[in-house]
Amino acid sequence: MFFRNGPEYEARLKKPFAPPTVTLKEIHDAVPKHLLKKDETRASLYVARDICFALFLYRFAYSITPWAEGDFGGYVTEGWQKMLLKASMWCFYWWFQGLVGAGIFCLGHDAGHTSLYENNKVNNTVGFILHSYLLIPYYSWRSTHHAHHKATASMERDENYVPYTRSQFKLPAEKTAKKADYEEIFEETPIYTLYRMFIMQGFGWWVYLAQNTMGSPMYPPGTNHFNPYSPLFKKEQRFTIFMSNLGITSMACILYYLGKEFFFWYYLIPYIFVNHWIVMFTFLHHSDPTIPHYRKGEWSFLRGATATVDRPLLGWMGRFFFHNISHDHVAHHFFLRAPFYNGPQITKAVKSVLKDDYNYDSTPTFYALYRSFTQCLFIEDEGEIIFYKNRDGVAVRELQESVVQEIKAKGWNPEEQDRLGRPRKRLDGFWGFWGLPIWNWLVNTYIL
């Protein structure tokens, strides 16, 4: 049961892909506006809840050694039993502190999208503190993450998990490539595959921040999230990048002051779990053999937003600790500033419009991680709508070319698909110049 594809994934495999034709306006019209409103008290309670969980778990961890030295109140006195119980308590602590830390990341993520509070200064203050606690450069991450949302699944402009191409692996052309060519590049032992997965899951987040690995190819080698003069950032953002560095430096000083024992036993091991969860849910949102990427001729914001997958990561624990980030990620791409606690209802509304274009996958998540890691290897250098290819140079899903051409023939236009309001007509004469500001004000105030 664990090593199986979900029925939704199997259904996508059997159905050739055609890009969605619904409009962004249809999706926005389907979502009740009260679901987009923020409840600041509720947001504050979630922030307080996660901080209290973290503090409670720290207190629990500090009690493990004294409990063991006191034979757990006299109930466990045998050496091996004490050792087993003590080890179990540490594992309990590391697991749940890792979950709580990933949830704190998610709250900082939502603050970066201004979806917790109405006041952006409050959002940024909360996000800065939460992410600095996790040694994450808040403003640096926020800048590239916003760019990711503006260009999701775009081969030219996306900032996260941009696929490698055939030419980057120096593979022969598709028509001349042989099985041995692919084996030479991708063939490896299962143990080595698991080793590479461990490196990605344990440290991939920092590799991305430090080297922009799988970031946009438009940036030169050595691009990172810590240099204020990095091409990732605009000139006016440099001070906030410096502040991000100051935040993680301050946290590093606090950890140094607390000592090696605290750093290793109480912070570092749960921190590796936090890195694992961050990489896991972000990788699986956008790396799936059945989900397309687009080049500029076929990309639109709506098409990019639908090129992500909702997954029931860890079931109820994922919803509770990760604040719906994996369960309702498609909805998040359409409504960045919507509060996460309304995610399930927004997802229902979005799904009612997208229908078969809504992507969900109930595949056991750890198997889905292994599947994407071993099958989402590269894409072709040509093509406007492309799918990942596996170690045999094969894409598991086909593109329904006839439907794509039919959509084009009907006049598909990315600007029209992404338009939220009515198209505005150009006015000539007096109203075309002097009256235009007045007309725009009237339209914006009383019509749109």
Short mmCIF file of C-alpha atoms in Angstrom, two decimals:
data_model
loop_
_atom_site.label_atom_id
_atom_site.label_comp_id
_atom_site.label_asym_id
_atom_site.label_seq_id
_atom_site.Cartn_x
_atom_site.Cartn_y
_atom_site.Cartn_z
CA MET A 1 0.00 0.00 0.00
CA PHE A 2 2.88 2.38 0.74
CA PHE A 3 4.61 1.96 -2.63
CA ARG A 4 1.67 2.79 -4.87
CA ASN A 5 0.46 5.66 -6.98
CA GLY A 6 -2.69 7.46 -5.92
CA PRO A 7 -5.74 6.98 -8.17
CA GLU A 8 -5.65 10.67 -9.12
CA TYR A 9 -2.07 10.30 -10.37
CA GLU A 10 -2.98 7.18 -12.35
CA ALA A 11 -5.91 9.03 -13.93
CA ARG A 12 -3.59 11.84 -15.10
CA LEU A 13 -1.20 9.30 -16.60
CA LYS A 14 -4.00 7.89 -18.75
CA LYS A 15 -5.29 11.28 -19.91
CA PRO A 16 -3.27 13.33 -22.45
CA PHE A 17 -2.70 16.86 -21.16
CA ALA A 18 -4.45 19.95 -22.50
CA PRO A 19 -3.90 23.35 -20.82
CA PRO A 20 -6.80 24.87 -18.86
CA THR A 21 -9.03 27.35 -20.64
CA VAL A 22 -10.95 28.78 -17.67
CA THR A 23 -10.21 32.38 -16.79
CA LEU A 24 -8.77 33.90 -13.66
CA LYS A 25 -11.94 35.95 -13.29
CA GLU A 26 -14.08 32.80 -13.21
CA ILE A 27 -11.98 31.44 -10.37
CA HIS A 28 -12.03 34.69 -8.41
CA ASP A 29 -15.78 35.05 -8.89
CA ALA A 30 -16.34 31.55 -7.47
CA VAL A 31 -14.70 32.31 -4.11
CA PRO A 32 -16.87 34.11 -1.51
CA LYS A 33 -15.15 37.35 -0.56
CA HIS A 34 -15.47 36.78 3.16
CA LEU A 35 -13.00 33.89 2.83
CA LEU A 36 -10.33 36.39 1.76
CA LYS A 37 -10.68 38.57 4.84
CA LYS A 38 -8.10 38.31 7.62
CA ASP A 39 -8.94 37.64 11.23
CA GLU A 40 -6.01 39.23 13.06
CA THR A 41 -6.96 37.76 16.43
CA ARG A 42 -7.08 34.27 14.95
CA ALA A 43 -3.74 34.80 13.21
CA SER A 44 -2.16 35.97 16.48
CA LEU A 45 -3.50 32.90 18.28
CA TYR A 46 -1.88 30.62 15.69
CA VAL A 47 1.45 32.43 16.11
CA ALA A 48 1.15 32.21 19.90
CA ARG A 49 0.15 28.54 19.66
CA ASP A 50 3.27 27.55 17.72
CA ILE A 51 5.57 29.57 19.99
CA CYS A 52 4.00 27.93 23.04
CA PHE A 53 4.40 24.49 21.48
CA ALA A 54 8.09 25.18 20.84
CA LEU A 55 8.63 26.42 24.42
CA PHE A 56 6.74 23.45 25.88
CA LEU A 57 8.86 21.03 23.85
CA TYR A 58 12.07 22.76 24.98
CA ARG A 59 10.91 22.37 28.58
CA PHE A 60 10.09 18.72 27.94
CA ALA A 61 13.56 18.10 26.45
CA TYR A 62 15.28 19.78 29.40
CA SER A 63 13.44 17.35 31.71
CA ILE A 64 14.53 14.15 29.92
CA THR A 65 17.95 13.80 31.58
CA PRO A 66 16.73 14.60 35.15
CA TRP A 67 13.86 12.12 34.72
CA ALA A 68 16.29 9.44 33.56
CA GLU A 69 18.69 10.14 36.45
CA GLY A 70 15.77 9.76 38.86
CA ASP A 71 14.74 6.42 37.34
CA PHE A 72 11.60 8.11 35.96
CA GLY A 73 10.10 8.40 39.42
CA GLY A 74 11.25 4.92 40.36
CA TYR A 75 9.13 3.22 37.71
CA VAL A 76 11.97 2.41 35.26
CA THR A 77 15.18 1.25 36.91
CA GLU A 78 16.76 -1.26 34.51
CA GLY A 79 19.64 0.04 32.39
CA TRP A 80 18.44 -0.99 28.93
CA GLN A 81 14.85 0.02 29.69
CA LYS A 82 15.98 3.43 30.89
CA MET A 83 18.12 3.86 27.79
CA LEU A 84 15.26 2.85 25.49
CA LEU A 85 12.76 5.18 27.19
CA LYS A 86 15.23 8.06 27.20
CA ALA A 87 15.99 7.54 23.50
CA SER A 88 12.25 7.37 22.74
CA MET A 89 11.66 10.67 24.52
CA TRP A 90 14.43 12.36 22.55
CA CYS A 91 12.98 11.00 19.30
CA PHE A 92 9.54 12.29 20.35
CA TYR A 93 11.05 15.71 21.00
CA TRP A 94 13.00 15.87 17.72
CA TRP A 95 10.02 14.76 15.65
CA PHE A 96 7.48 17.19 17.08
CA GLN A 97 9.90 20.10 17.43
CA GLY A 98 10.67 19.58 13.74
CA LEU A 99 6.96 19.71 12.91
CA VAL A 100 6.48 22.84 15.02
CA GLY A 101 9.51 24.51 13.42
CA ALA A 102 8.17 23.79 9.94
CA GLY A 103 4.85 25.29 11.04
CA ILE A 104 6.69 28.40 12.24
CA PHE A 105 8.25 28.61 8.78
CA CYS A 106 4.74 28.41 7.26
CA LEU A 107 3.50 31.26 9.47
CA GLY A 108 6.51 33.37 8.45
CA HIS A 109 5.72 32.44 4.84
CA ASP A 110 2.15 33.69 5.28
CA ALA A 111 3.41 36.88 6.91
CA GLY A 112 5.59 37.38 3.82
CA HIS A 113 2.43 37.19 1.71
CA THR A 114 0.73 39.72 4.06
CA SER A 115 -1.99 37.16 4.78
CA LEU A 116 -1.81 37.32 8.60
CA TYR A 117 -2.40 41.02 9.35
CA GLU A 118 -3.74 44.05 7.53
CA ASN A 119 -0.68 46.15 8.43
CA ASN A 120 2.32 45.15 6.32
CA LYS A 121 4.75 46.38 8.97
CA VAL A 122 3.23 43.96 11.45
CA ASN A 123 3.39 41.15 8.89
CA ASN A 124 7.05 41.83 8.16
CA THR A 125 7.96 42.13 11.84
CA VAL A 126 6.34 38.79 12.66
CA GLY A 127 7.79 37.11 9.57
CA PHE A 128 11.26 38.51 10.26
CA ILE A 129 11.29 37.23 13.85
CA LEU A 130 9.90 33.79 12.99
CA HIS A 131 12.24 33.22 10.05
CA SER A 132 15.30 34.59 11.85
CA TYR A 133 14.62 32.04 14.62
CA LEU A 134 14.96 29.38 11.89
CA LEU A 135 18.11 31.03 10.44
CA ILE A 136 16.18 31.97 7.30
CA PRO A 137 16.92 35.34 5.62
CA TYR A 138 13.34 36.60 5.66
CA TYR A 139 13.48 39.52 3.22
CA SER A 140 15.80 37.67 0.83
CA TRP A 141 13.49 34.68 0.73
CA ARG A 142 10.42 36.92 0.49
CA SER A 143 11.79 38.66 -2.61
CA THR A 144 12.50 35.51 -4.63
CA HIS A 145 9.38 33.75 -3.36
CA HIS A 146 7.18 36.56 -4.64
CA ALA A 147 8.96 36.29 -7.99
CA HIS A 148 8.17 32.56 -7.97
CA HIS A 149 4.47 33.25 -7.50
CA LYS A 150 4.44 35.75 -10.35
CA ALA A 151 5.94 33.23 -12.79
CA THR A 152 5.12 29.74 -11.50
CA ALA A 153 6.05 26.95 -13.97
CA SER A 154 7.65 29.44 -16.37
CA MET A 155 10.93 28.09 -17.72
CA GLU A 156 12.28 31.61 -18.23
CA ARG A 157 11.14 33.43 -15.10
CA ASP A 158 10.28 31.02 -12.27
CA GLU A 159 12.60 31.16 -9.26
CA ASN A 160 12.13 27.71 -7.69
CA TYR A 161 12.63 24.14 -8.88
CA VAL A 162 13.29 25.09 -12.48
CA PRO A 163 13.97 21.81 -14.36
CA TYR A 164 17.35 20.99 -15.82
CA THR A 165 17.42 20.59 -19.60
CA ARG A 166 18.85 17.96 -21.93
CA SER A 167 21.69 20.28 -22.91
CA GLN A 168 22.64 20.94 -19.29
CA PHE A 169 23.27 17.21 -18.86
CA LYS A 170 25.14 17.23 -22.21
CA LEU A 171 22.92 14.46 -23.51
CA PRO A 172 22.77 13.71 -27.25
CA ALA A 173 19.76 14.97 -29.21
CA GLU A 174 16.55 13.05 -28.54
CA LYS A 175 16.52 11.47 -32.02
CA THR A 176 20.05 10.09 -31.71
CA ALA A 177 20.25 9.33 -27.98
CA LYS A 178 20.51 5.69 -27.00
CA LYS A 179 19.71 3.86 -23.78
CA ALA A 180 23.41 3.76 -22.89
CA ASP A 181 23.60 7.58 -23.09
CA TYR A 182 20.91 7.92 -20.42
CA GLU A 183 22.39 5.14 -18.29
CA GLU A 184 25.78 6.86 -18.30
CA ILE A 185 24.26 10.01 -16.78
CA PHE A 186 21.43 8.71 -14.59
CA GLU A 187 22.23 5.10 -13.68
CA GLU A 188 23.08 4.76 -9.99
CA THR A 189 22.65 2.31 -7.14
CA PRO A 190 19.60 2.55 -4.85
CA ILE A 191 21.92 3.30 -1.93
CA TYR A 192 23.48 6.24 -3.77
CA THR A 193 20.00 7.49 -4.71
CA LEU A 194 18.98 7.41 -1.04
CA TYR A 195 22.21 9.22 -0.14
CA ARG A 196 21.44 12.03 -2.61
CA MET A 197 17.91 12.23 -1.27
CA PHE A 198 19.28 12.55 2.26
CA ILE A 199 21.52 15.44 1.20
CA MET A 200 18.60 17.19 -0.53
CA GLN A 201 16.18 16.65 2.35
CA GLY A 202 18.62 17.46 5.11
CA PHE A 203 20.51 20.38 3.59
CA GLY A 204 18.83 21.24 0.28
CA TRP A 205 17.18 24.37 1.67
CA TRP A 206 20.56 25.88 2.57
CA VAL A 207 22.10 24.76 -0.72
CA TYR A 208 19.34 26.70 -2.50
CA LEU A 209 19.88 29.80 -0.35
CA ALA A 210 23.67 29.67 -0.74
CA GLN A 211 23.94 28.66 -4.42
CA ASN A 212 20.47 29.21 -5.92
CA THR A 213 20.43 25.52 -6.90
CA MET A 214 17.40 24.81 -9.12
CA GLY A 215 16.66 28.51 -9.13
CA SER A 216 16.22 30.58 -12.26
CA PRO A 217 18.91 29.94 -14.92
CA MET A 218 18.94 33.64 -15.77
CA TYR A 219 21.35 34.28 -12.87
CA PRO A 220 25.11 33.62 -13.01
CA PRO A 221 26.88 30.91 -10.96
CA GLY A 222 27.50 31.93 -7.36
CA THR A 223 24.20 33.76 -7.01
CA ASN A 224 22.95 33.56 -3.42
CA HIS A 225 20.40 34.97 -0.99
CA PHE A 226 22.88 36.63 1.38
CA ASN A 227 24.68 39.14 -0.82
CA PRO A 228 22.76 42.46 -0.91
CA TYR A 229 24.27 43.09 -4.35
CA SER A 230 23.13 39.72 -5.70
CA PRO A 231 21.29 39.92 -9.06
CA LEU A 232 18.32 38.36 -7.25
CA PHE A 233 17.53 41.73 -5.68
CA LYS A 234 16.75 45.26 -6.75
CA LYS A 235 18.79 48.23 -5.58
CA GLU A 236 16.06 49.41 -3.22
CA GLN A 237 15.96 45.98 -1.53
CA ARG A 238 19.60 45.95 -0.45
CA PHE A 239 19.00 47.33 3.04
CA THR A 240 16.36 44.69 3.80
CA ILE A 241 18.77 41.97 2.60
CA PHE A 242 21.30 43.33 5.08
CA MET A 243 18.62 43.20 7.78
CA SER A 244 17.91 39.56 6.89
CA ASN A 245 21.59 38.75 7.40
CA LEU A 246 21.57 40.66 10.68
CA GLY A 247 18.59 38.63 11.86
CA ILE A 248 20.21 35.24 11.26
CA THR A 249 23.53 36.52 12.67
CA SER A 250 21.74 37.56 15.85
CA MET A 251 20.13 34.13 16.13
CA ALA A 252 23.52 32.48 15.55
CA CYS A 253 24.96 34.55 18.42
CA ILE A 254 22.11 33.45 20.69
CA LEU A 255 22.80 29.81 19.81
CA TYR A 256 26.51 30.30 20.48
CA TYR A 257 25.68 31.82 23.87
CA LEU A 258 23.41 28.87 24.74
CA GLY A 259 26.28 26.45 24.13
CA LYS A 260 27.14 23.34 22.16
CA GLU A 261 24.82 21.02 24.08
CA PHE A 262 21.77 23.17 23.41
CA PHE A 263 22.75 23.69 19.79
CA PHE A 264 23.18 20.01 18.99
CA TRP A 265 20.54 18.28 21.12
CA TYR A 266 17.82 20.92 21.28
CA TYR A 267 18.19 22.92 18.07
CA LEU A 268 20.24 21.26 15.30
CA ILE A 269 18.52 17.87 15.04
CA PRO A 270 14.98 19.35 14.94
CA TYR A 271 16.36 21.97 12.52
CA ILE A 272 17.38 19.21 10.10
CA PHE A 273 13.80 17.93 10.26
CA VAL A 274 12.55 21.46 9.56
CA ASN A 275 14.79 21.59 6.47
CA HIS A 276 13.40 18.21 5.42
CA TRP A 277 9.79 19.33 5.62
CA ILE A 278 10.44 22.65 3.85
CA VAL A 279 12.21 20.92 0.96
CA MET A 280 9.67 18.10 0.84
CA PHE A 281 6.51 20.12 0.49
CA THR A 282 7.99 22.81 -1.76
CA PHE A 283 9.61 20.21 -4.06
CA LEU A 284 6.43 18.16 -4.36
CA HIS A 285 4.27 21.21 -5.02
CA HIS A 286 5.99 21.76 -8.36
CA SER A 287 7.91 18.60 -9.29
CA ASP A 288 5.67 15.85 -10.60
CA PRO A 289 5.93 13.71 -13.75
CA THR A 290 2.34 14.52 -14.74
CA ILE A 291 2.53 18.30 -14.31
CA PRO A 292 3.77 20.60 -17.13
CA HIS A 293 6.17 23.49 -17.36
CA TYR A 294 5.69 26.24 -19.92
CA ARG A 295 7.85 28.41 -22.10
CA LYS A 296 6.80 31.98 -22.83
CA GLY A 297 4.67 31.23 -25.89
CA GLU A 298 2.21 29.16 -23.86
CA TRP A 299 2.57 30.49 -20.31
CA SER A 300 -0.05 32.48 -18.45
CA PHE A 301 -0.41 33.20 -14.76
CA LEU A 302 -3.44 30.91 -14.56
CA ARG A 303 -1.68 28.05 -16.34
CA GLY A 304 1.28 28.40 -14.02
CA ALA A 305 -0.92 28.50 -10.93
CA THR A 306 -2.65 25.26 -11.93
CA ALA A 307 0.73 23.55 -12.49
CA THR A 308 0.99 22.57 -8.85
CA VAL A 309 -0.34 19.69 -6.78
CA ASP A 310 -2.29 19.45 -3.54
CA ARG A 311 -1.17 16.58 -1.31
CA PRO A 312 -2.43 15.30 2.07
CA LEU A 313 1.08 15.45 3.54
CA LEU A 314 1.09 13.65 6.93
CA GLY A 315 -2.72 13.71 7.01
CA TRP A 316 -4.14 15.55 10.02
CA MET A 317 -0.67 16.34 11.34
CA GLY A 318 0.19 18.13 8.08
CA ARG A 319 -2.96 20.24 8.29
CA PHE A 320 -2.45 20.99 11.97
CA PHE A 321 1.28 21.72 12.08
CA PHE A 322 1.91 22.97 8.51
CA HIS A 323 -1.13 25.26 8.37
CA ASN A 324 -2.60 23.76 5.17
CA ILE A 325 0.46 24.60 3.08
CA SER A 326 0.44 21.24 1.29
CA HIS A 327 -3.27 20.42 1.41
CA ASP A 328 -4.38 23.71 -0.19
CA HIS A 329 -1.43 24.85 -2.25
CA VAL A 330 -3.31 25.27 -5.54
CA ALA A 331 -5.70 27.72 -3.87
CA HIS A 332 -2.72 29.53 -2.36
CA HIS A 333 -1.32 30.24 -5.83
CA PHE A 334 -4.59 31.90 -6.85
CA PHE A 335 -5.16 33.82 -3.61
CA LEU A 336 -1.80 34.76 -2.12
CA ARG A 337 -3.20 37.03 0.55
CA ALA A 338 -6.02 34.75 1.67
CA PRO A 339 -5.62 33.46 5.26
CA PHE A 340 -4.48 29.84 5.39
CA TYR A 341 -7.25 28.80 7.81
CA ASN A 342 -9.80 29.42 5.02
CA GLY A 343 -7.78 27.27 2.63
CA PRO A 344 -10.09 24.19 2.66
CA GLN A 345 -13.15 26.26 1.69
CA ILE A 346 -11.23 28.20 -0.97
CA THR A 347 -9.94 24.92 -2.40
CA LYS A 348 -13.52 23.64 -2.78
CA ALA A 349 -14.48 26.76 -4.70
CA VAL A 350 -11.40 26.65 -6.93
CA LYS A 351 -11.91 22.95 -7.61
CA SER A 352 -15.53 23.59 -8.69
CA VAL A 353 -14.23 25.81 -11.51
CA LEU A 354 -11.06 23.96 -12.51
CA LYS A 355 -12.71 20.52 -12.41
CA ASP A 356 -10.31 18.09 -14.15
CA ASP A 357 -7.61 20.78 -14.27
CA TYR A 358 -7.33 20.69 -10.49
CA ASN A 359 -4.38 18.52 -9.45
CA TYR A 360 -4.55 16.37 -6.34
CA ASP A 361 -2.48 13.33 -5.43
CA SER A 362 -3.15 10.94 -2.56
CA THR A 363 0.02 8.95 -3.29
CA PRO A 364 1.81 8.27 0.04
CA THR A 365 3.98 11.34 0.27
CA PHE A 366 7.32 9.68 0.96
CA TYR A 367 6.80 7.43 -2.06
CA ALA A 368 5.78 10.50 -4.11
CA LEU A 369 9.03 12.14 -3.01
CA TYR A 370 11.06 9.14 -4.20
CA ARG A 371 9.05 8.99 -7.44
CA SER A 372 9.61 12.65 -8.29
CA PHE A 373 13.26 12.52 -7.24
CA THR A 374 13.97 9.59 -9.56
CA GLN A 375 11.64 10.48 -12.46
CA CYS A 376 11.68 14.29 -12.67
CA LEU A 377 15.20 14.47 -14.11
CA PHE A 378 15.22 16.79 -17.13
CA ILE A 379 13.15 18.38 -19.86
CA GLU A 380 13.77 19.03 -23.54
CA ASP A 381 15.39 22.25 -24.75
CA GLU A 382 12.56 22.73 -27.24
CA GLY A 383 8.81 22.81 -26.85
CA GLU A 384 6.39 25.30 -25.33
CA ILE A 385 4.54 22.85 -23.03
CA ILE A 386 6.94 20.25 -21.67
CA PHE A 387 6.99 17.43 -19.13
CA TYR A 388 9.76 15.95 -17.05
CA LYS A 389 11.55 12.93 -18.50
CA ASN A 390 12.86 9.97 -16.55
CA ARG A 391 16.17 8.10 -16.63
CA ASP A 392 15.13 6.41 -19.87
CA GLY A 393 14.51 9.75 -21.57
CA VAL A 394 10.75 9.18 -21.55
CA ALA A 395 7.94 11.50 -20.42
CA VAL A 396 5.16 9.56 -18.72
CA ARG A 397 2.44 11.93 -19.92
CA GLU A 398 1.58 13.02 -23.43
CA LEU A 399 0.54 16.44 -24.68
CA GLN A 400 -2.73 16.59 -26.58
CA GLU A 401 -1.37 18.67 -29.46
CA SER A 402 -4.66 18.81 -31.37
CA VAL A 403 -6.43 20.45 -28.42
CA VAL A 404 -3.56 22.90 -27.92
CA GLN A 405 -3.83 23.98 -31.57
CA GLU A 406 -7.60 24.24 -31.25
CA ILE A 407 -7.25 26.52 -28.24
CA LYS A 408 -4.83 28.71 -30.20
CA ALA A 409 -7.16 28.82 -33.21
CA LYS A 410 -9.94 30.12 -30.98
CA GLY A 411 -7.72 33.09 -30.10
CA TRP A 412 -6.26 32.11 -26.73
CA ASN A 413 -4.56 35.10 -25.20
CA PRO A 414 -2.69 34.95 -21.85
CA GLU A 415 -3.67 38.52 -20.98
CA GLU A 416 -7.35 37.74 -21.52
CA GLN A 417 -7.11 34.54 -19.49
CA ASP A 418 -5.49 36.40 -16.59
CA ARG A 419 -7.72 39.47 -16.72
CA LEU A 420 -9.80 40.09 -13.59
CA GLY A 421 -11.77 43.13 -14.79
CA ARG A 422 -13.38 44.24 -18.01
CA PRO A 423 -11.15 45.28 -20.94
CA ARG A 424 -10.94 49.07 -21.22
CA LYS A 425 -11.45 50.80 -24.55
CA ARG A 426 -9.17 53.58 -25.69
CA LEU A 427 -10.88 56.97 -26.02
CA ASP A 428 -9.90 59.60 -28.58
CA GLY A 429 -10.11 63.38 -28.57
CA PHE A 430 -10.69 65.27 -25.35
CA TRP A 431 -11.62 62.15 -23.37
CA GLY A 432 -8.62 60.27 -24.76
CA PHE A 433 -6.11 62.56 -22.99
CA TRP A 434 -7.54 65.10 -20.55
CA GLY A 435 -10.54 63.02 -19.54
CA LEU A 436 -8.75 59.69 -19.17
CA PRO A 437 -7.79 60.11 -15.48
CA ILE A 438 -11.39 61.09 -14.66
CA TRP A 439 -12.73 58.14 -16.64
CA ASN A 440 -10.32 55.71 -14.93
CA TRP A 441 -11.38 56.99 -11.51
CA LEU A 442 -15.08 56.54 -12.37
CA VAL A 443 -14.52 53.03 -13.72
CA ASN A 444 -12.40 51.93 -10.77
CA THR A 445 -14.74 53.41 -8.19
CA TYR A 446 -18.20 52.61 -9.54
CA ILE A 447 -17.88 49.86 -12.16
CA LEU A 448 -15.00 47.43 -11.46
#
